[in-house]
Amino acid sequence: MDIENLLERISAAARAETDRGAVADYIPELARIDPSQFGISVCLANGAQYSAGDAATPFSIQSISKIFSLALALGRLGDSLWHRVGREPSGYAFDSIVQLEYEKGIPRNPFINAGALVVTDAILAGSTPAETLGEMLRFIRTAADDEDIRINERVARSEKATGARNTALANYLLSYGNMHSAIELTLGTYFHQCAIEMTCEQLARSGRFLMNAPGSSLPRLISSARIRRINALMMTCGQYNGSGDFAFRVGLPGKSGVGGGILVIAPNRASIAVWSPGLNSYGNSKLGTEAMEVLAREAGWSVFG
Ligand code: GLN
């Protein structure tokens, strides 16, 4: 397979597309992003990296950060985390509140907002927000082998200013005893982790720890058992109520963010980052999903054979 040529073809097709989805507008700083952009980057198990399009342009990783907070929380709490958050697909939008009432304050999974707030609250225990964010950035920088990964304070402030719904979710969790730190601290940490910026090149490198490549020389950040579990959750819950459609079309575990990025793992083979700011009706990158469908098909990477 000529991966360089394939990525160039995918990028050219994305550039020519006129129906690009809609940029997230509920976070004002994200509403200003130019929707004509598209980038893709692939890290292979043999260490090679290939990119096309706007792969060196930083964007807001948003909910993709939930992978890194989950990895830290599992490292810190182990399986006791699962007393506070479930691991089933939700079938509801990422910021939905209705299911929380039915299920008495235990969010369906760690990737919807309510679940991610619980995960962030769990890693905040005994630390300050600055220490927790520092730990998360250290993890990501080590994974990406790149110190130049930072939080965009303007995006964090913009999220806080318009965070009424996340605040409602946190209050709801608190009423069921499933928030242990002060909710302002958990929300502040969450808004800042969502505001981490990376390029496609950095994001693809940061995902290599989830590839579980045999004989890899990469630093082992988490155990193989946890890698399998995080990938399983990405497959079943990583695109919210669009997870079934993504599994059907792409056949790989992935995690999206409303900034338009998606991190996708081809187990044992590749870590892939794609970015295009326009979103589909589920809040996942429209062209990013389409690009992944083509890449997985042409590379023969679906986990379903
Ligand atoms: N920061 C966003 C929010 O909390 C993350 C959502 C997302 O990326 N789907 O609403």
PDB file of C-alpha atoms and ligand atoms in Angstrom:
ATOM      1  CA  MET A   1       0.000   0.000   0.000  1.00  0.00           C
ATOM      2  CA  ASP A   2       1.298   3.467  -0.902  1.00  0.00           C
ATOM      3  CA  ILE A   3       0.166   5.316   2.208  1.00  0.00           C
ATOM      4  CA  GLU A   4       1.591   8.691   1.160  1.00  0.00           C
ATOM      5  CA  ASN A   5      -0.395   8.612  -2.048  1.00  0.00           C
ATOM      6  CA  LEU A   6      -3.522   7.436  -0.215  1.00  0.00           C
ATOM      7  CA  LEU A   7      -3.320  10.308   2.306  1.00  0.00           C
ATOM      8  CA  GLU A   8      -2.803  12.838  -0.500  1.00  0.00           C
ATOM      9  CA  ARG A   9      -5.878  11.502  -2.320  1.00  0.00           C
ATOM     10  CA  ILE A  10      -7.963  11.619   0.872  1.00  0.00           C
ATOM     11  CA  SER A  11      -6.799  15.156   1.619  1.00  0.00           C
ATOM     12  CA  ALA A  12      -7.501  16.362  -1.951  1.00  0.00           C
ATOM     13  CA  ALA A  13     -11.010  14.863  -1.846  1.00  0.00           C
ATOM     14  CA  ALA A  14     -11.677  16.543   1.518  1.00  0.00           C
ATOM     15  CA  ARG A  15     -10.436  19.880   0.202  1.00  0.00           C
ATOM     16  CA  ALA A  16     -12.822  19.679  -2.746  1.00  0.00           C
ATOM     17  CA  GLU A  17     -15.867  18.752  -0.620  1.00  0.00           C
ATOM     18  CA  THR A  18     -18.481  21.479  -0.352  1.00  0.00           C
ATOM     19  CA  ASP A  19     -20.734  19.882   2.278  1.00  0.00           C
ATOM     20  CA  ARG A  20     -18.386  20.219   5.275  1.00  0.00           C
ATOM     21  CA  GLY A  21     -20.756  20.064   8.274  1.00  0.00           C
ATOM     22  CA  ALA A  22     -21.167  22.837  10.840  1.00  0.00           C
ATOM     23  CA  VAL A  23     -18.495  24.157  13.214  1.00  0.00           C
ATOM     24  CA  ALA A  24     -19.435  23.846  16.922  1.00  0.00           C
ATOM     25  CA  ASP A  25     -20.913  27.189  17.891  1.00  0.00           C
ATOM     26  CA  TYR A  26     -21.804  26.659  21.555  1.00  0.00           C
ATOM     27  CA  ILE A  27     -18.184  27.410  22.503  1.00  0.00           C
ATOM     28  CA  PRO A  28     -17.647  30.885  20.947  1.00  0.00           C
ATOM     29  CA  GLU A  29     -13.867  30.468  20.526  1.00  0.00           C
ATOM     30  CA  LEU A  30     -14.486  27.338  18.406  1.00  0.00           C
ATOM     31  CA  ALA A  31     -17.171  29.047  16.303  1.00  0.00           C
ATOM     32  CA  ARG A  32     -14.443  31.280  14.807  1.00  0.00           C
ATOM     33  CA  ILE A  33     -12.445  28.404  13.282  1.00  0.00           C
ATOM     34  CA  ASP A  34     -12.189  28.299   9.479  1.00  0.00           C
ATOM     35  CA  PRO A  35     -14.120  25.195   8.292  1.00  0.00           C
ATOM     36  CA  SER A  36     -12.115  24.844   5.077  1.00  0.00           C
ATOM     37  CA  GLN A  37      -9.248  23.120   6.925  1.00  0.00           C
ATOM     38  CA  PHE A  38      -8.450  19.399   6.810  1.00  0.00           C
ATOM     39  CA  GLY A  39      -5.453  17.476   8.120  1.00  0.00           C
ATOM     40  CA  ILE A  40      -4.517  13.848   8.603  1.00  0.00           C
ATOM     41  CA  SER A  41      -1.497  12.072  10.079  1.00  0.00           C
ATOM     42  CA  VAL A  42      -0.688   8.384  10.501  1.00  0.00           C
ATOM     43  CA  CYS A  43       1.942   6.772  12.760  1.00  0.00           C
ATOM     44  CA  LEU A  44       2.705   3.198  11.775  1.00  0.00           C
ATOM     45  CA  ALA A  45       3.894   0.479  14.152  1.00  0.00           C
ATOM     46  CA  ASN A  46       7.326   0.518  12.449  1.00  0.00           C
ATOM     47  CA  GLY A  47       7.860   4.112  13.628  1.00  0.00           C
ATOM     48  CA  ALA A  48       7.185   5.855  10.292  1.00  0.00           C
ATOM     49  CA  GLN A  49       4.828   8.849  10.209  1.00  0.00           C
ATOM     50  CA  TYR A  50       2.974  10.194   7.148  1.00  0.00           C
ATOM     51  CA  SER A  51       0.793  13.293   6.944  1.00  0.00           C
ATOM     52  CA  ALA A  52      -1.235  15.338   4.461  1.00  0.00           C
ATOM     53  CA  GLY A  53      -3.177  18.611   4.402  1.00  0.00           C
ATOM     54  CA  ASP A  54      -3.197  20.901   7.453  1.00  0.00           C
ATOM     55  CA  ALA A  55      -1.522  18.288   9.678  1.00  0.00           C
ATOM     56  CA  ALA A  56       0.750  20.864  11.346  1.00  0.00           C
ATOM     57  CA  THR A  57      -2.051  23.258  12.378  1.00  0.00           C
ATOM     58  CA  PRO A  58      -2.978  23.145  16.092  1.00  0.00           C
ATOM     59  CA  PHE A  59      -6.643  22.637  17.026  1.00  0.00           C
ATOM     60  CA  SER A  60      -8.634  22.165  20.225  1.00  0.00           C
ATOM     61  CA  ILE A  61      -8.670  18.456  21.101  1.00  0.00           C
ATOM     62  CA  GLN A  62     -11.791  18.833  23.280  1.00  0.00           C
ATOM     63  CA  SER A  63     -13.254  15.407  24.146  1.00  0.00           C
ATOM     64  CA  ILE A  64     -10.264  13.514  22.784  1.00  0.00           C
ATOM     65  CA  SER A  65      -8.696  14.544  26.125  1.00  0.00           C
ATOM     66  CA  LYS A  66     -11.101  12.079  27.775  1.00  0.00           C
ATOM     67  CA  ILE A  67      -8.847   9.220  26.623  1.00  0.00           C
ATOM     68  CA  PHE A  68      -5.885  10.612  28.543  1.00  0.00           C
ATOM     69  CA  SER A  69      -7.893  11.412  31.685  1.00  0.00           C
ATOM     70  CA  LEU A  70      -9.328   7.875  31.598  1.00  0.00           C
ATOM     71  CA  ALA A  71      -5.860   6.342  31.279  1.00  0.00           C
ATOM     72  CA  LEU A  72      -4.695   8.387  34.300  1.00  0.00           C
ATOM     73  CA  ALA A  73      -7.794   7.535  36.351  1.00  0.00           C
ATOM     74  CA  LEU A  74      -7.449   3.811  35.678  1.00  0.00           C
ATOM     75  CA  GLY A  75      -3.787   4.054  36.639  1.00  0.00           C
ATOM     76  CA  ARG A  76      -4.669   5.772  39.877  1.00  0.00           C
ATOM     77  CA  LEU A  77      -7.893   4.010  40.941  1.00  0.00           C
ATOM     78  CA  GLY A  78      -7.793   0.751  38.995  1.00  0.00           C
ATOM     79  CA  ASP A  79     -11.098  -1.042  38.528  1.00  0.00           C
ATOM     80  CA  SER A  80     -12.757   0.779  41.444  1.00  0.00           C
ATOM     81  CA  LEU A  81     -13.377   3.608  38.921  1.00  0.00           C
ATOM     82  CA  TRP A  82     -16.176   1.434  37.523  1.00  0.00           C
ATOM     83  CA  HIS A  83     -18.204   1.930  40.729  1.00  0.00           C
ATOM     84  CA  ARG A  84     -18.613   5.573  39.696  1.00  0.00           C
ATOM     85  CA  VAL A  85     -19.035   5.328  35.919  1.00  0.00           C
ATOM     86  CA  GLY A  86     -20.404   2.655  33.567  1.00  0.00           C
ATOM     87  CA  ARG A  87     -19.070   1.247  30.322  1.00  0.00           C
ATOM     88  CA  GLU A  88     -22.092   0.973  28.051  1.00  0.00           C
ATOM     89  CA  PRO A  89     -22.881   3.090  24.988  1.00  0.00           C
ATOM     90  CA  SER A  90     -25.301   5.875  25.867  1.00  0.00           C
ATOM     91  CA  GLY A  91     -27.389   6.341  22.736  1.00  0.00           C
ATOM     92  CA  TYR A  92     -27.820   9.975  23.820  1.00  0.00           C
ATOM     93  CA  ALA A  93     -25.987  13.162  22.857  1.00  0.00           C
ATOM     94  CA  PHE A  94     -22.637  13.798  24.574  1.00  0.00           C
ATOM     95  CA  ASP A  95     -24.066  16.447  26.898  1.00  0.00           C
ATOM     96  CA  SER A  96     -27.411  14.782  27.653  1.00  0.00           C
ATOM     97  CA  ILE A  97     -28.768  14.920  31.191  1.00  0.00           C
ATOM     98  CA  VAL A  98     -31.853  12.638  31.061  1.00  0.00           C
ATOM     99  CA  GLN A  99     -30.049   9.322  31.431  1.00  0.00           C
ATOM    100  CA  LEU A 100     -28.298  10.508  34.598  1.00  0.00           C
ATOM    101  CA  GLU A 101     -31.610  10.775  36.391  1.00  0.00           C
ATOM    102  CA  TYR A 102     -32.782   7.324  35.335  1.00  0.00           C
ATOM    103  CA  GLU A 103     -29.477   5.792  36.349  1.00  0.00           C
ATOM    104  CA  LYS A 104     -29.157   7.647  39.640  1.00  0.00           C
ATOM    105  CA  GLY A 105     -26.062   9.696  38.953  1.00  0.00           C
ATOM    106  CA  ILE A 106     -23.861   6.932  37.490  1.00  0.00           C
ATOM    107  CA  PRO A 107     -22.987   8.100  33.938  1.00  0.00           C
ATOM    108  CA  ARG A 108     -23.212   5.483  31.206  1.00  0.00           C
ATOM    109  CA  ASN A 109     -19.565   5.689  30.140  1.00  0.00           C
ATOM    110  CA  PRO A 110     -16.391   7.771  30.643  1.00  0.00           C
ATOM    111  CA  PHE A 111     -16.654   9.546  27.269  1.00  0.00           C
ATOM    112  CA  ILE A 112     -19.987  11.346  27.549  1.00  0.00           C
ATOM    113  CA  ASN A 113     -19.584  14.649  29.402  1.00  0.00           C
ATOM    114  CA  ALA A 114     -21.109  13.414  32.669  1.00  0.00           C
ATOM    115  CA  GLY A 115     -18.776  10.395  32.695  1.00  0.00           C
ATOM    116  CA  ALA A 116     -15.750  12.511  31.839  1.00  0.00           C
ATOM    117  CA  LEU A 117     -16.574  14.895  34.703  1.00  0.00           C
ATOM    118  CA  VAL A 118     -16.550  11.916  37.096  1.00  0.00           C
ATOM    119  CA  VAL A 119     -13.203  10.727  35.677  1.00  0.00           C
ATOM    120  CA  THR A 120     -11.688  14.221  36.072  1.00  0.00           C
ATOM    121  CA  ASP A 121     -13.096  14.442  39.599  1.00  0.00           C
ATOM    122  CA  ALA A 122     -11.455  11.075  40.363  1.00  0.00           C
ATOM    123  CA  ILE A 123      -7.977  12.202  39.282  1.00  0.00           C
ATOM    124  CA  LEU A 124      -8.401  15.521  41.082  1.00  0.00           C
ATOM    125  CA  ALA A 125      -8.731  13.814  44.484  1.00  0.00           C
ATOM    126  CA  GLY A 126      -5.828  14.873  46.714  1.00  0.00           C
ATOM    127  CA  SER A 127      -4.372  17.254  44.072  1.00  0.00           C
ATOM    128  CA  THR A 128      -4.943  20.790  42.890  1.00  0.00           C
ATOM    129  CA  PRO A 129      -6.322  21.498  39.386  1.00  0.00           C
ATOM    130  CA  ALA A 130      -2.865  22.815  38.371  1.00  0.00           C
ATOM    131  CA  GLU A 131      -1.195  19.576  39.529  1.00  0.00           C
ATOM    132  CA  THR A 132      -3.810  17.415  37.791  1.00  0.00           C
ATOM    133  CA  LEU A 133      -3.508  19.349  34.530  1.00  0.00           C
ATOM    134  CA  GLY A 134       0.278  19.203  34.847  1.00  0.00           C
ATOM    135  CA  GLU A 135       0.091  15.427  35.211  1.00  0.00           C
ATOM    136  CA  MET A 136      -2.174  15.157  32.173  1.00  0.00           C
ATOM    137  CA  LEU A 137       0.108  17.349  30.052  1.00  0.00           C
ATOM    138  CA  ARG A 138       3.156  15.321  31.154  1.00  0.00           C
ATOM    139  CA  PHE A 139       1.403  12.111  30.119  1.00  0.00           C
ATOM    140  CA  ILE A 140       0.440  13.546  26.702  1.00  0.00           C
ATOM    141  CA  ARG A 141       3.877  15.105  26.083  1.00  0.00           C
ATOM    142  CA  THR A 142       5.591  11.816  26.957  1.00  0.00           C
ATOM    143  CA  ALA A 143       3.198   9.870  24.719  1.00  0.00           C
ATOM    144  CA  ALA A 144       3.742  12.303  21.826  1.00  0.00           C
ATOM    145  CA  ASP A 145       7.455  12.755  22.603  1.00  0.00           C
ATOM    146  CA  ASP A 146       6.877  16.495  22.227  1.00  0.00           C
ATOM    147  CA  GLU A 147       7.124  19.174  24.926  1.00  0.00           C
ATOM    148  CA  ASP A 148       5.337  21.754  22.777  1.00  0.00           C
ATOM    149  CA  ILE A 149       1.771  20.785  23.716  1.00  0.00           C
ATOM    150  CA  ARG A 150      -0.239  23.352  25.655  1.00  0.00           C
ATOM    151  CA  ILE A 151      -3.602  24.538  26.901  1.00  0.00           C
ATOM    152  CA  ASN A 152      -5.310  27.422  25.068  1.00  0.00           C
ATOM    153  CA  GLU A 153      -6.484  29.655  27.926  1.00  0.00           C
ATOM    154  CA  ARG A 154      -8.874  31.600  25.678  1.00  0.00           C
ATOM    155  CA  VAL A 155     -10.718  28.401  24.738  1.00  0.00           C
ATOM    156  CA  ALA A 156     -10.830  27.312  28.403  1.00  0.00           C
ATOM    157  CA  ARG A 157     -12.314  30.687  29.406  1.00  0.00           C
ATOM    158  CA  SER A 158     -14.800  30.551  26.534  1.00  0.00           C
ATOM    159  CA  GLU A 159     -15.995  27.115  27.681  1.00  0.00           C
ATOM    160  CA  LYS A 160     -16.327  28.266  31.257  1.00  0.00           C
ATOM    161  CA  ALA A 161     -18.313  31.338  30.211  1.00  0.00           C
ATOM    162  CA  THR A 162     -20.779  29.170  28.286  1.00  0.00           C
ATOM    163  CA  GLY A 163     -20.596  26.055  30.485  1.00  0.00           C
ATOM    164  CA  ALA A 164     -24.104  26.130  31.951  1.00  0.00           C
ATOM    165  CA  ARG A 165     -24.929  22.633  30.780  1.00  0.00           C
ATOM    166  CA  ASN A 166     -21.704  21.058  32.045  1.00  0.00           C
ATOM    167  CA  THR A 167     -22.302  22.892  35.337  1.00  0.00           C
ATOM    168  CA  ALA A 168     -25.803  21.391  35.448  1.00  0.00           C
ATOM    169  CA  LEU A 169     -24.351  17.913  34.862  1.00  0.00           C
ATOM    170  CA  ALA A 170     -21.814  18.445  37.658  1.00  0.00           C
ATOM    171  CA  ASN A 171     -24.531  19.617  40.051  1.00  0.00           C
ATOM    172  CA  TYR A 172     -26.640  16.622  39.148  1.00  0.00           C
ATOM    173  CA  LEU A 173     -23.714  14.283  39.843  1.00  0.00           C
ATOM    174  CA  LEU A 174     -23.085  16.101  43.131  1.00  0.00           C
ATOM    175  CA  SER A 175     -26.694  15.529  44.207  1.00  0.00           C
ATOM    176  CA  TYR A 176     -26.054  11.779  43.865  1.00  0.00           C
ATOM    177  CA  GLY A 177     -22.738  11.973  45.759  1.00  0.00           C
ATOM    178  CA  ASN A 178     -20.733  11.289  42.594  1.00  0.00           C
ATOM    179  CA  MET A 179     -18.619  14.482  42.700  1.00  0.00           C
ATOM    180  CA  HIS A 180     -16.034  14.466  45.483  1.00  0.00           C
ATOM    181  CA  SER A 181     -14.111  17.702  44.910  1.00  0.00           C
ATOM    182  CA  ALA A 182     -15.736  21.145  44.799  1.00  0.00           C
ATOM    183  CA  ILE A 183     -17.536  21.227  41.439  1.00  0.00           C
ATOM    184  CA  GLU A 184     -15.918  24.549  40.410  1.00  0.00           C
ATOM    185  CA  LEU A 185     -12.533  22.821  40.655  1.00  0.00           C
ATOM    186  CA  THR A 186     -13.625  19.741  38.699  1.00  0.00           C
ATOM    187  CA  LEU A 187     -15.306  21.887  36.032  1.00  0.00           C
ATOM    188  CA  GLY A 188     -12.292  24.202  35.775  1.00  0.00           C
ATOM    189  CA  THR A 189      -9.977  21.205  35.318  1.00  0.00           C
ATOM    190  CA  TYR A 190     -12.330  19.689  32.736  1.00  0.00           C
ATOM    191  CA  PHE A 191     -12.605  22.920  30.712  1.00  0.00           C
ATOM    192  CA  HIS A 192      -8.815  23.235  30.669  1.00  0.00           C
ATOM    193  CA  GLN A 193      -8.189  19.617  29.594  1.00  0.00           C
ATOM    194  CA  CYS A 194     -10.681  20.101  26.732  1.00  0.00           C
ATOM    195  CA  ALA A 195      -8.754  23.245  25.706  1.00  0.00           C
ATOM    196  CA  ILE A 196      -5.475  21.360  25.119  1.00  0.00           C
ATOM    197  CA  GLU A 197      -4.281  22.020  21.574  1.00  0.00           C
ATOM    198  CA  MET A 198      -2.445  19.621  19.281  1.00  0.00           C
ATOM    199  CA  THR A 199      -1.718  19.279  15.600  1.00  0.00           C
ATOM    200  CA  CYS A 200      -2.698  16.075  13.768  1.00  0.00           C
ATOM    201  CA  GLU A 201       0.992  15.144  13.781  1.00  0.00           C
ATOM    202  CA  GLN A 202       1.215  15.507  17.563  1.00  0.00           C
ATOM    203  CA  LEU A 203      -2.130  13.810  18.199  1.00  0.00           C
ATOM    204  CA  ALA A 204      -1.252  10.757  16.071  1.00  0.00           C
ATOM    205  CA  ARG A 205       2.021  10.419  18.008  1.00  0.00           C
ATOM    206  CA  SER A 206       0.233  10.830  21.344  1.00  0.00           C
ATOM    207  CA  GLY A 207      -2.060   7.907  20.443  1.00  0.00           C
ATOM    208  CA  ARG A 208       0.768   5.434  19.790  1.00  0.00           C
ATOM    209  CA  PHE A 209       0.554   4.082  23.356  1.00  0.00           C
ATOM    210  CA  LEU A 210      -2.878   2.644  22.437  1.00  0.00           C
ATOM    211  CA  MET A 211      -1.564   0.749  19.387  1.00  0.00           C
ATOM    212  CA  ASN A 212      -0.037  -2.031  21.487  1.00  0.00           C
ATOM    213  CA  ALA A 213       2.405  -2.698  18.659  1.00  0.00           C
ATOM    214  CA  PRO A 214       4.371  -5.921  19.143  1.00  0.00           C
ATOM    215  CA  GLY A 215       8.078  -5.341  19.823  1.00  0.00           C
ATOM    216  CA  SER A 216       7.609  -1.568  19.885  1.00  0.00           C
ATOM    217  CA  SER A 217      10.393   0.553  21.365  1.00  0.00           C
ATOM    218  CA  LEU A 218       7.908   3.177  22.600  1.00  0.00           C
ATOM    219  CA  PRO A 219       7.691   3.792  26.358  1.00  0.00           C
ATOM    220  CA  ARG A 220       4.930   1.617  27.822  1.00  0.00           C
ATOM    221  CA  LEU A 221       2.591   4.058  29.553  1.00  0.00           C
ATOM    222  CA  ILE A 222      -0.192   1.619  30.498  1.00  0.00           C
ATOM    223  CA  SER A 223      -0.617  -2.173  30.540  1.00  0.00           C
ATOM    224  CA  SER A 224      -1.815  -4.216  27.544  1.00  0.00           C
ATOM    225  CA  ALA A 225      -4.976  -5.136  29.460  1.00  0.00           C
ATOM    226  CA  ARG A 226      -5.856  -1.428  29.889  1.00  0.00           C
ATOM    227  CA  ILE A 227      -5.016  -0.680  26.266  1.00  0.00           C
ATOM    228  CA  ARG A 228      -7.542  -3.324  25.186  1.00  0.00           C
ATOM    229  CA  ARG A 229     -10.187  -1.902  27.486  1.00  0.00           C
ATOM    230  CA  ILE A 230      -9.715   1.721  26.410  1.00  0.00           C
ATOM    231  CA  ASN A 231      -9.904   0.633  22.765  1.00  0.00           C
ATOM    232  CA  ALA A 232     -13.097  -1.310  23.492  1.00  0.00           C
ATOM    233  CA  LEU A 233     -14.648   1.800  25.028  1.00  0.00           C
ATOM    234  CA  MET A 234     -13.513   3.931  22.085  1.00  0.00           C
ATOM    235  CA  MET A 235     -15.191   1.485  19.714  1.00  0.00           C
ATOM    236  CA  THR A 236     -18.479   1.333  21.636  1.00  0.00           C
ATOM    237  CA  CYS A 237     -18.706   4.874  23.055  1.00  0.00           C
ATOM    238  CA  GLY A 238     -16.047   7.080  21.398  1.00  0.00           C
ATOM    239  CA  GLN A 239     -18.395   8.871  18.982  1.00  0.00           C
ATOM    240  CA  TYR A 240     -21.347   9.238  21.397  1.00  0.00           C
ATOM    241  CA  ASN A 241     -24.669   8.304  19.767  1.00  0.00           C
ATOM    242  CA  GLY A 242     -22.795   8.046  16.449  1.00  0.00           C
ATOM    243  CA  SER A 243     -20.620   5.180  17.751  1.00  0.00           C
ATOM    244  CA  GLY A 244     -22.583   2.428  16.028  1.00  0.00           C
ATOM    245  CA  ASP A 245     -22.444   4.268  12.714  1.00  0.00           C
ATOM    246  CA  PHE A 246     -18.680   4.843  13.072  1.00  0.00           C
ATOM    247  CA  ALA A 247     -18.059   1.147  13.907  1.00  0.00           C
ATOM    248  CA  PHE A 248     -20.188   0.195  10.898  1.00  0.00           C
ATOM    249  CA  ARG A 249     -18.445   2.544   8.473  1.00  0.00           C
ATOM    250  CA  VAL A 250     -14.865   2.572   9.792  1.00  0.00           C
ATOM    251  CA  GLY A 251     -14.528  -0.538  11.972  1.00  0.00           C
ATOM    252  CA  LEU A 252     -11.879   0.973  14.250  1.00  0.00           C
ATOM    253  CA  PRO A 253     -11.877   2.423  17.791  1.00  0.00           C
ATOM    254  CA  GLY A 254     -11.867   6.215  17.715  1.00  0.00           C
ATOM    255  CA  LYS A 255     -12.464   9.224  19.939  1.00  0.00           C
ATOM    256  CA  SER A 256     -13.873  12.451  18.595  1.00  0.00           C
ATOM    257  CA  GLY A 257     -13.978  15.999  19.927  1.00  0.00           C
ATOM    258  CA  VAL A 258     -16.178  18.975  19.020  1.00  0.00           C
ATOM    259  CA  GLY A 259     -13.059  20.771  17.798  1.00  0.00           C
ATOM    260  CA  GLY A 260     -13.341  18.440  14.780  1.00  0.00           C
ATOM    261  CA  GLY A 261     -10.498  16.068  15.644  1.00  0.00           C
ATOM    262  CA  ILE A 262     -10.716  12.269  15.797  1.00  0.00           C
ATOM    263  CA  LEU A 263      -8.008   9.965  17.146  1.00  0.00           C
ATOM    264  CA  VAL A 264      -8.371   6.482  15.662  1.00  0.00           C
ATOM    265  CA  ILE A 265      -6.413   3.351  16.571  1.00  0.00           C
ATOM    266  CA  ALA A 266      -5.771   0.423  14.244  1.00  0.00           C
ATOM    267  CA  PRO A 267      -4.624  -2.081  16.901  1.00  0.00           C
ATOM    268  CA  ASN A 268      -1.054  -3.352  16.319  1.00  0.00           C
ATOM    269  CA  ARG A 269      -0.859  -1.244  13.164  1.00  0.00           C
ATOM    270  CA  ALA A 270      -1.372   2.491  13.370  1.00  0.00           C
ATOM    271  CA  SER A 271      -2.378   5.564  15.334  1.00  0.00           C
ATOM    272  CA  ILE A 272      -4.249   8.043  13.150  1.00  0.00           C
ATOM    273  CA  ALA A 273      -5.325  11.646  13.763  1.00  0.00           C
ATOM    274  CA  VAL A 274      -7.718  13.419  11.434  1.00  0.00           C
ATOM    275  CA  TRP A 275      -9.107  16.935  11.768  1.00  0.00           C
ATOM    276  CA  SER A 276     -11.729  18.992  10.004  1.00  0.00           C
ATOM    277  CA  PRO A 277     -13.762  21.473  12.077  1.00  0.00           C
ATOM    278  CA  GLY A 278     -17.215  20.936  10.493  1.00  0.00           C
ATOM    279  CA  LEU A 279     -19.337  18.447  12.463  1.00  0.00           C
ATOM    280  CA  ASN A 280     -22.082  15.976  11.568  1.00  0.00           C
ATOM    281  CA  SER A 281     -25.372  15.713  13.467  1.00  0.00           C
ATOM    282  CA  TYR A 282     -23.722  13.666  16.260  1.00  0.00           C
ATOM    283  CA  GLY A 283     -21.098  16.365  16.881  1.00  0.00           C
ATOM    284  CA  ASN A 284     -18.277  14.367  15.243  1.00  0.00           C
ATOM    285  CA  SER A 285     -16.109  15.649  12.389  1.00  0.00           C
ATOM    286  CA  LYS A 286     -18.014  15.085   9.150  1.00  0.00           C
ATOM    287  CA  LEU A 287     -15.058  14.979   6.774  1.00  0.00           C
ATOM    288  CA  GLY A 288     -12.897  13.311   9.428  1.00  0.00           C
ATOM    289  CA  THR A 289     -15.336  10.412   9.639  1.00  0.00           C
ATOM    290  CA  GLU A 290     -15.552  10.168   5.845  1.00  0.00           C
ATOM    291  CA  ALA A 291     -11.752  10.226   5.541  1.00  0.00           C
ATOM    292  CA  MET A 292     -11.413   7.457   8.131  1.00  0.00           C
ATOM    293  CA  GLU A 293     -13.945   5.354   6.247  1.00  0.00           C
ATOM    294  CA  VAL A 294     -11.802   5.552   3.097  1.00  0.00           C
ATOM    295  CA  LEU A 295      -8.481   5.059   4.929  1.00  0.00           C
ATOM    296  CA  ALA A 296      -9.660   1.998   6.916  1.00  0.00           C
ATOM    297  CA  ARG A 297     -11.167   0.428   3.795  1.00  0.00           C
ATOM    298  CA  GLU A 298      -8.232   1.032   1.471  1.00  0.00           C
ATOM    299  CA  ALA A 299      -5.605   0.092   4.065  1.00  0.00           C
ATOM    300  CA  GLY A 300      -7.598  -2.994   5.108  1.00  0.00           C
ATOM    301  CA  TRP A 301      -7.386  -1.965   8.761  1.00  0.00           C
ATOM    302  CA  SER A 302     -10.908  -2.729  10.054  1.00  0.00           C
ATOM    303  CA  VAL A 303     -10.710  -4.875  13.194  1.00  0.00           C
ATOM    304  CA  PHE A 304     -13.555  -6.897  11.682  1.00  0.00           C
ATOM    305  CA  GLY A 305     -11.321  -8.238   8.906  1.00  0.00           C
TER     306      GLY A 305
HETATM  307  N1  GLN B   1     -15.670  20.733  26.026  1.00  0.00           N
HETATM  308  C1  GLN B   1     -16.775  20.142  25.329  1.00  0.00           C
HETATM  309  C2  GLN B   1     -17.992  20.134  26.248  1.00  0.00           C
HETATM  310  O1  GLN B   1     -17.818  19.855  27.379  1.00  0.00           O
HETATM  311  C3  GLN B   1     -16.412  18.754  24.922  1.00  0.00           C
HETATM  312  C4  GLN B   1     -17.496  18.063  24.183  1.00  0.00           C
HETATM  313  C5  GLN B   1     -17.000  17.281  23.006  1.00  0.00           C
HETATM  314  O2  GLN B   1     -15.884  17.428  22.532  1.00  0.00           O
HETATM  315  N2  GLN B   1     -17.883  16.461  22.468  1.00  0.00           N
HETATM  316  O3  GLN B   1     -19.092  20.398  25.871  1.00  0.00           O
END
